[in-house]
Coordinates of C-alpha atoms and ligand atoms in Angstrom, one line a residue:
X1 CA 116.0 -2.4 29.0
X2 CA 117.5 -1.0 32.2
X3 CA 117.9 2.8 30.2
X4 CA 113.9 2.1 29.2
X5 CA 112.8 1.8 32.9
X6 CA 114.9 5.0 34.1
X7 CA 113.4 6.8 31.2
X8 CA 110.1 6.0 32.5
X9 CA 110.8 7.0 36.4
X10 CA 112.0 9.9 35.7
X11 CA 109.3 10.9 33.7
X12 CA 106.6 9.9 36.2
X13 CA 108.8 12.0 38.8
X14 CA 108.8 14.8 36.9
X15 CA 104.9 14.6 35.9
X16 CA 104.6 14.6 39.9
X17 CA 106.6 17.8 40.1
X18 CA 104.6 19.2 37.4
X19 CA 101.0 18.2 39.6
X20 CA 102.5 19.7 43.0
X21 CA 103.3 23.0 40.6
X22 CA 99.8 23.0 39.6
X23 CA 98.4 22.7 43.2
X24 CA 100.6 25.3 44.3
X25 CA 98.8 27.1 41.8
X26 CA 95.3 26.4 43.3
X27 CA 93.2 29.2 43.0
X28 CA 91.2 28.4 45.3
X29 CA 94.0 28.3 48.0
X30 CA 94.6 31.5 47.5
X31 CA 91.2 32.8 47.7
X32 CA 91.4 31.0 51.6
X33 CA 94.9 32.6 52.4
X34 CA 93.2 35.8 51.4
X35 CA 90.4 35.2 53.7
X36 CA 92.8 34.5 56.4
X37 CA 94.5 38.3 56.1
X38 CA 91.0 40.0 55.9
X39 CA 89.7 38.2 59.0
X40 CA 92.7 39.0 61.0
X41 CA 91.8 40.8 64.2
X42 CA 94.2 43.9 64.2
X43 CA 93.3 44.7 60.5
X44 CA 91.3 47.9 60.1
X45 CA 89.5 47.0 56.6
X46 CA 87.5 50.0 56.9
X47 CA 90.1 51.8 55.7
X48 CA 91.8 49.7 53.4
X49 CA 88.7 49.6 51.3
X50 CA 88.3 52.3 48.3
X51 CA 85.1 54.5 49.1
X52 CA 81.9 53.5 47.2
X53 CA 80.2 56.3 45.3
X54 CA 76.9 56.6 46.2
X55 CA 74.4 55.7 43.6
X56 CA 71.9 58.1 44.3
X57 CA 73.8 61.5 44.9
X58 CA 74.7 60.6 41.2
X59 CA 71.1 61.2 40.1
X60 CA 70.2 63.9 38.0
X61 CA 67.1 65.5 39.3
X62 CA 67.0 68.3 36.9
X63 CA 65.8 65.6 34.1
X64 CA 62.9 65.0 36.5
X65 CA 62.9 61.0 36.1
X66 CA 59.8 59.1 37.0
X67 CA 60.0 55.7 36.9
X68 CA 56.5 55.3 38.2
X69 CA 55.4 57.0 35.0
X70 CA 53.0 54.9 32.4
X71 CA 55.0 53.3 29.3
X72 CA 53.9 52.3 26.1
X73 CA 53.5 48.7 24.7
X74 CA 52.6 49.1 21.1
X75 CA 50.6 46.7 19.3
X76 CA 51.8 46.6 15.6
X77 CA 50.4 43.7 12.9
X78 CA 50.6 43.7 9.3
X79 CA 53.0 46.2 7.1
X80 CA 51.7 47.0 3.9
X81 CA 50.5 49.2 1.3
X82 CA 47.2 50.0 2.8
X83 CA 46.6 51.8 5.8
X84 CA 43.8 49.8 8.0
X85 CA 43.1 48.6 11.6
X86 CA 45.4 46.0 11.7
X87 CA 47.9 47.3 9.1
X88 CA 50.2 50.0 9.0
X89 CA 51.5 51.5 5.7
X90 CA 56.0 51.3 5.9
X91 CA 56.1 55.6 5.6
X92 CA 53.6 55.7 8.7
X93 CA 56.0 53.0 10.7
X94 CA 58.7 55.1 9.4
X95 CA 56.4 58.2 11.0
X96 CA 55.8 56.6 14.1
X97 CA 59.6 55.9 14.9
X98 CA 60.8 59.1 14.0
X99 CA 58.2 61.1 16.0
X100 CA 59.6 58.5 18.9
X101 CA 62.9 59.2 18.3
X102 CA 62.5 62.7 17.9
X103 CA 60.8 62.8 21.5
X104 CA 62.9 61.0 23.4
X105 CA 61.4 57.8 23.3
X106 CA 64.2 54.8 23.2
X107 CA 62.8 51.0 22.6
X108 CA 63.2 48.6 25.5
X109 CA 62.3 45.0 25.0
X110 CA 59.4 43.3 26.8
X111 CA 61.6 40.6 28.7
X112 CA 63.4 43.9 30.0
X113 CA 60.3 45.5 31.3
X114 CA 58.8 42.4 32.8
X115 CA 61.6 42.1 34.8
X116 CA 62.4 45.5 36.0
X117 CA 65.2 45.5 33.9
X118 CA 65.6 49.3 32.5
X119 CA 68.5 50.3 31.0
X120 CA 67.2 53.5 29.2
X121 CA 69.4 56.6 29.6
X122 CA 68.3 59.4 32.1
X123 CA 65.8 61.6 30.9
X124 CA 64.5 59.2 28.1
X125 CA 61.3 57.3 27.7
X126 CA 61.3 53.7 27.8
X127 CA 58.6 52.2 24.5
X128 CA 57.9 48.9 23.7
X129 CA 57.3 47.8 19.8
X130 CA 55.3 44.2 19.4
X131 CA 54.3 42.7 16.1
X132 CA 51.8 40.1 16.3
X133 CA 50.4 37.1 13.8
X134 CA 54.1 36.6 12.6
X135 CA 53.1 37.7 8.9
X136 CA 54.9 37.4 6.0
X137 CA 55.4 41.4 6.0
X138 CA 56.8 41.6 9.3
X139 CA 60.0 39.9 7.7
X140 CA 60.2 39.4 4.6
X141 CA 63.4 37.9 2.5
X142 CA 63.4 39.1 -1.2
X143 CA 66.5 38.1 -4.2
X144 CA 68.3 41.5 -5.3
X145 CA 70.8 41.0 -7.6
X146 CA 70.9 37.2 -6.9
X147 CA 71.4 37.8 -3.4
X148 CA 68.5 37.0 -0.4
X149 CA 68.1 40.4 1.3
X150 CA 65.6 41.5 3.8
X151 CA 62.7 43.4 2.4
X152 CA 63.6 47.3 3.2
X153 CA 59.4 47.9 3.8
X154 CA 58.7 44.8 5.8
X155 CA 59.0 45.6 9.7
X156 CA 62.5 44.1 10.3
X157 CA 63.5 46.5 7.4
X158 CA 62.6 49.9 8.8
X159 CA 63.8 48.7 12.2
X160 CA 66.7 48.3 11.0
X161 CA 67.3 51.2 8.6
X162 CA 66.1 52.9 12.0
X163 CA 69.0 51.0 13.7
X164 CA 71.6 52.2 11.4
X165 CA 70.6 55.9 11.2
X166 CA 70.2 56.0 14.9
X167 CA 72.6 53.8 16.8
X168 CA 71.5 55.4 20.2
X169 CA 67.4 54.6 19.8
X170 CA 68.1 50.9 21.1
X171 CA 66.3 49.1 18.5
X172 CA 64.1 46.2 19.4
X173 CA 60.9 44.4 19.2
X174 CA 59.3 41.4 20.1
X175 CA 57.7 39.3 17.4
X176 CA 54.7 37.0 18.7
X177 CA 54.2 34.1 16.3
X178 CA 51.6 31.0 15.6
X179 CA 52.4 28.3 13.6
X180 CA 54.3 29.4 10.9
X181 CA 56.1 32.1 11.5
X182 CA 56.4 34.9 8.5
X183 CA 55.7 32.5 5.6
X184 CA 58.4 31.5 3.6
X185 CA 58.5 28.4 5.6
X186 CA 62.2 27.5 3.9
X187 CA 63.6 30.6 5.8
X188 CA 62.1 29.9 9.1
X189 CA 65.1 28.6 10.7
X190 CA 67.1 31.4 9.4
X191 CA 64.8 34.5 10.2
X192 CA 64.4 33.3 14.2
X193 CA 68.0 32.9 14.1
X194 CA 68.7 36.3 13.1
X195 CA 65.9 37.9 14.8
X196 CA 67.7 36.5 18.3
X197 CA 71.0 37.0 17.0
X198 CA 70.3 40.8 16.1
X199 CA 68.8 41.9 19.6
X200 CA 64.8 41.1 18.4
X201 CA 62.6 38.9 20.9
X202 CA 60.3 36.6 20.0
X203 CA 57.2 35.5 21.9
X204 CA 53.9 33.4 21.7
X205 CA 50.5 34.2 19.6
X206 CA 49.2 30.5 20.4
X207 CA 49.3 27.6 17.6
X208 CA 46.1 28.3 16.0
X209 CA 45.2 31.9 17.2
X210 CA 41.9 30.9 19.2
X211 CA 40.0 32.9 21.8
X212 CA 41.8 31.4 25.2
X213 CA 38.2 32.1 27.2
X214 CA 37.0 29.3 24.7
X215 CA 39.7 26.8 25.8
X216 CA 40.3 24.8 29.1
X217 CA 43.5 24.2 30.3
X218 CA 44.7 21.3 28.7
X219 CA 44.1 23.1 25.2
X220 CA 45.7 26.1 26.8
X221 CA 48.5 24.1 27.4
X222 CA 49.0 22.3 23.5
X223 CA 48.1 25.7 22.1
X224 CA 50.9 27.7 24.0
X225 CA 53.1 24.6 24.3
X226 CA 52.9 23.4 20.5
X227 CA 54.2 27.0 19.5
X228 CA 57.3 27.5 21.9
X229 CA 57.9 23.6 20.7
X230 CA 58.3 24.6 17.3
X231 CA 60.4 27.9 18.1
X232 CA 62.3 25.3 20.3
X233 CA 63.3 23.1 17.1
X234 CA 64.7 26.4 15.6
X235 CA 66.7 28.0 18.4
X236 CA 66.9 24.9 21.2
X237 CA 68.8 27.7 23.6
X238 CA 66.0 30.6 23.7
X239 CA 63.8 30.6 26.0
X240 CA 60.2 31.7 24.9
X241 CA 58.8 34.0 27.9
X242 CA 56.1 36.2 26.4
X243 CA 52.6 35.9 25.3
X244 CA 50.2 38.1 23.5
X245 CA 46.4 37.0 23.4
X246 CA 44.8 36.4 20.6
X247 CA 42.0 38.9 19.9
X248 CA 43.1 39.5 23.2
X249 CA 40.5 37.1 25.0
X250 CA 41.8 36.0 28.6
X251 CA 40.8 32.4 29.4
X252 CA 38.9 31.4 32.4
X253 CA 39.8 32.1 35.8
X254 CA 40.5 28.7 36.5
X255 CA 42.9 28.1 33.4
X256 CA 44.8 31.4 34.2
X257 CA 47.6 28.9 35.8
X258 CA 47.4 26.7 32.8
X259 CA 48.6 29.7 30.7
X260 CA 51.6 31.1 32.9
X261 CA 52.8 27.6 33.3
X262 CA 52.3 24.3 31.6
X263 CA 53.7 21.4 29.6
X264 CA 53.5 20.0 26.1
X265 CA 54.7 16.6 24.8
X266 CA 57.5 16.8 27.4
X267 CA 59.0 20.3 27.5
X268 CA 57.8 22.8 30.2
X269 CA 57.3 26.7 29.5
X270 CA 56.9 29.6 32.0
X271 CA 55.3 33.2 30.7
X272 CA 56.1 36.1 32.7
X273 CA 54.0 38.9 30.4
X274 CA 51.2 38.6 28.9
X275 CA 50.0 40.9 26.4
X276 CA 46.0 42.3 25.8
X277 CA 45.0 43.9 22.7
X278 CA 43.9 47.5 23.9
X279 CA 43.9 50.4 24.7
X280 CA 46.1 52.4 27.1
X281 CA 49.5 52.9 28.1
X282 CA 50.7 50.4 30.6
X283 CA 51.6 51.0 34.3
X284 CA 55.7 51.0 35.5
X285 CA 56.7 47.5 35.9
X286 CA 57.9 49.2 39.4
X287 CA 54.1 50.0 39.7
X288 CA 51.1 48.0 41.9
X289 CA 48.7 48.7 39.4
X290 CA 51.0 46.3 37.1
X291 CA 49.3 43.0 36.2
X292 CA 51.9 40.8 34.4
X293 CA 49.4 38.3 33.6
X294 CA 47.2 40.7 31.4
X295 CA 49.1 43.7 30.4
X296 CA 47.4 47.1 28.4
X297 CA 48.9 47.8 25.1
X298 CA 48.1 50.9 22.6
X299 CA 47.3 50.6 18.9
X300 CA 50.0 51.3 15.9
X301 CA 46.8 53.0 14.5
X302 CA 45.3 55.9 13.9
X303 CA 42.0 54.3 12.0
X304 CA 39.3 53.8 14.2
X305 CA 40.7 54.4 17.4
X306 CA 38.6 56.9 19.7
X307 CA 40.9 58.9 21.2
X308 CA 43.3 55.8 22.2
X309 CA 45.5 55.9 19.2
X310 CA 49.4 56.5 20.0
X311 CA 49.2 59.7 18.9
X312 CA 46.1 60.4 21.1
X313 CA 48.7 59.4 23.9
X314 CA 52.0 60.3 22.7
X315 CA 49.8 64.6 22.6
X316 CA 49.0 63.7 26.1
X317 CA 52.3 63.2 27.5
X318 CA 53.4 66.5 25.6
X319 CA 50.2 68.3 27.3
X320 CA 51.3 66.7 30.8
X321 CA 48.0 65.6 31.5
X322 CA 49.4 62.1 31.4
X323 CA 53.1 60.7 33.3
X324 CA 55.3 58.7 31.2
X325 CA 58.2 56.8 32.3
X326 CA 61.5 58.9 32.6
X327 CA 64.4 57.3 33.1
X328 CA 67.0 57.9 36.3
X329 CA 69.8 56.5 33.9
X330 CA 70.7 53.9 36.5
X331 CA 69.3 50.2 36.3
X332 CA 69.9 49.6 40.4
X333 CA 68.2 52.8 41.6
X334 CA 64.3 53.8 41.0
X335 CA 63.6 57.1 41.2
X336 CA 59.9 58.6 42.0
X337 CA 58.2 61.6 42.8
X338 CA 57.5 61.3 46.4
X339 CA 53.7 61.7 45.3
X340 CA 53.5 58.7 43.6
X341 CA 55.0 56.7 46.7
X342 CA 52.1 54.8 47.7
X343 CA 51.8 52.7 44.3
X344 CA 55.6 51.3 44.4
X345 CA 55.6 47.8 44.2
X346 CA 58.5 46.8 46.6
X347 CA 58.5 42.7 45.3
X348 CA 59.3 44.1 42.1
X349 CA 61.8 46.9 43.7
X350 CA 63.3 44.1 45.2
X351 CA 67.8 44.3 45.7
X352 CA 67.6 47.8 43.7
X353 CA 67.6 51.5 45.6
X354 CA 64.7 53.8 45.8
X355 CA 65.1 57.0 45.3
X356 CA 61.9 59.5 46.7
X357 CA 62.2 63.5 45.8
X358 CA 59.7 66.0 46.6
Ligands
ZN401 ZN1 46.7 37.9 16.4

């Protein structure tokens, strides 16, 4: 019995060894002793710390960045075999990326943009791809030899056959859904998966794709709530941030507030973009013209579209008789023609440098 008990204390006195080790160890005593050193009085730390390079003088000025330039939201909705106003045929999708890659364009998402958040390298053009209704043909499973495979012509497809050929065009979109989201309700789960999994965004097209100016706030509320709910059930760690109007109808003054912020059957949802239907380029996020709340997109059309079509804007920006975004290459610095000074928004410059040339 005696053996048993000396067994036991010395065990116990070793496991208290082992906890005054661990303490020892503390990182967070260490952190304080190394406080102690830097504060000492006699210490010069001026020039024991490395020099920092200076953001700025790193800037290439040559590429002429201007990131109070205008950039593109395009507004895509059905891929399919016939060309119309709210359907584009999978060769002119295939069109419209090249002719973006080709000139320098490079896809950003719209939770990037809305928070200032440009990673696009220097002398590129930041573009933004949306897909709205959340059809069937935006991404679309089909069996190939006995295996589920996504449809090469459905929009997921050519994004990614775009994604392979050209690893540097930072492939992206955001997806705004109702309801159901791209038919084949047994793959739901799996397509919003891999759409988050595989750098896509998804955002909100309302639950039954009415006018909001029709609606009052609690409506606003179920039809913007009942959607992020369901994407919720799917992917309960993705936050839904993005709307695009349907028909693009605004609500009511009063209900604005009821659409940026709200509440449904107990979970609460924040929007910081919202999306119109037409017709022009939007402003820099960096921009005070820039109403997150109700932001311009441009048609992936060229049916019916008077002079407002992407290519319409896409020749303009090759005439120079519009700005687009260029990139400075650097996420923390903006950098502006000194002519456009007067329209930078400093809330949404906020911690990052600014960076004027004549
Ligand atoms: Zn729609």
């Amino acid at each position: 019995m005696k053996k048993k008990y000396l067994i036991i204390a010395v065990f116990i006195l070793l496991l208290c060894v082992g906890c005054a080790k661990e303490q020892d160890n503390n990182p967070a005593d260490i952190r304080e002793d190394e406080q102690e050193v830097v504060q000492k009085p006699d210490e010069e730390p001026a020039e024991v710390q490395p020099e920092v390079n200076d953001p700025i003088s790193e800037i290439d000025l040559s590429l002429k960045p201007n990131e109070l330039g205008e950039i593109m939201i395009i507004m895509y909705h059905g891929i399919g075999e016939e060309e119309s106003d709210w359907q584009r045929t999978p060769e002119n999708l295939r069109k419209d990326l090249q002719y973006m890659y080709d000139n320098k364009y490079r896809m950003i998402s719209l939770n990037d943009y809305a928070k200032g958040e440009i990673r696009t390298k220097a002398g590129y053009t930041p573009i933004i791809l949306t897909f709205d209704d959340g059809r069937q043909n935006n991404f679309n499973y089909i069996e190939k030899d006995g295996k589920l495979t996504i449809d090469p012509d459905c929009a997921v497809g050519i994004l990614e056959e775009f994604k392979q050929k050209y690893p540097d065009f930072d492939v992206t979109a955001s997806f705004f859904l109702n309801s159901n989201p791209f038919g084949q309700s047994e793959y739901a789960e799996q397509k919003l998966k891999w759409l988050v999994e595989n750098g896509y965004d998804i955002g909100n097209h309302t639950y039954s794709h009415m006018e909001m100016e029709t609606l009052d706030g609690e409506e606003i509320q179920a039809e913007i709530g009942s959607v992020n709910n369901i994407i919720r059930s799917y992917l309960p760690d993705y936050t839904v941030e993005t709307l695009a109007l349907p028909d693009g109808s605004n609500p009511k003054r009063e209900f604005v507030t009821d659409m940026l912020e709200g509440e449904y059957k107990g979970n609460k949802y924040k929007t910081i973009a919202v999306l119109d239907v037409g017709w022009r380029p939007a402003y820099s996020p960096f921009d005070t013209l820039t109403d997150f709340t109700s932001l311009y997109r441009v048609t992936g059309s060229e049916i019916k579209v008077d002079n407002c079509g992407i290519y319409d804007y896409f020749k303009a920006y090759e005439n120079n008789t519009r700005e687009r975004f260029i990139s400075d290459g650097n996420l923390d610095v903006v950098t502006i023609p000194k002519r456009h000074e007067a329209y930078l928004n400093m809330d949404m410059v906020g911690k990052r440098l600014v960076n004027m040339y004549e």
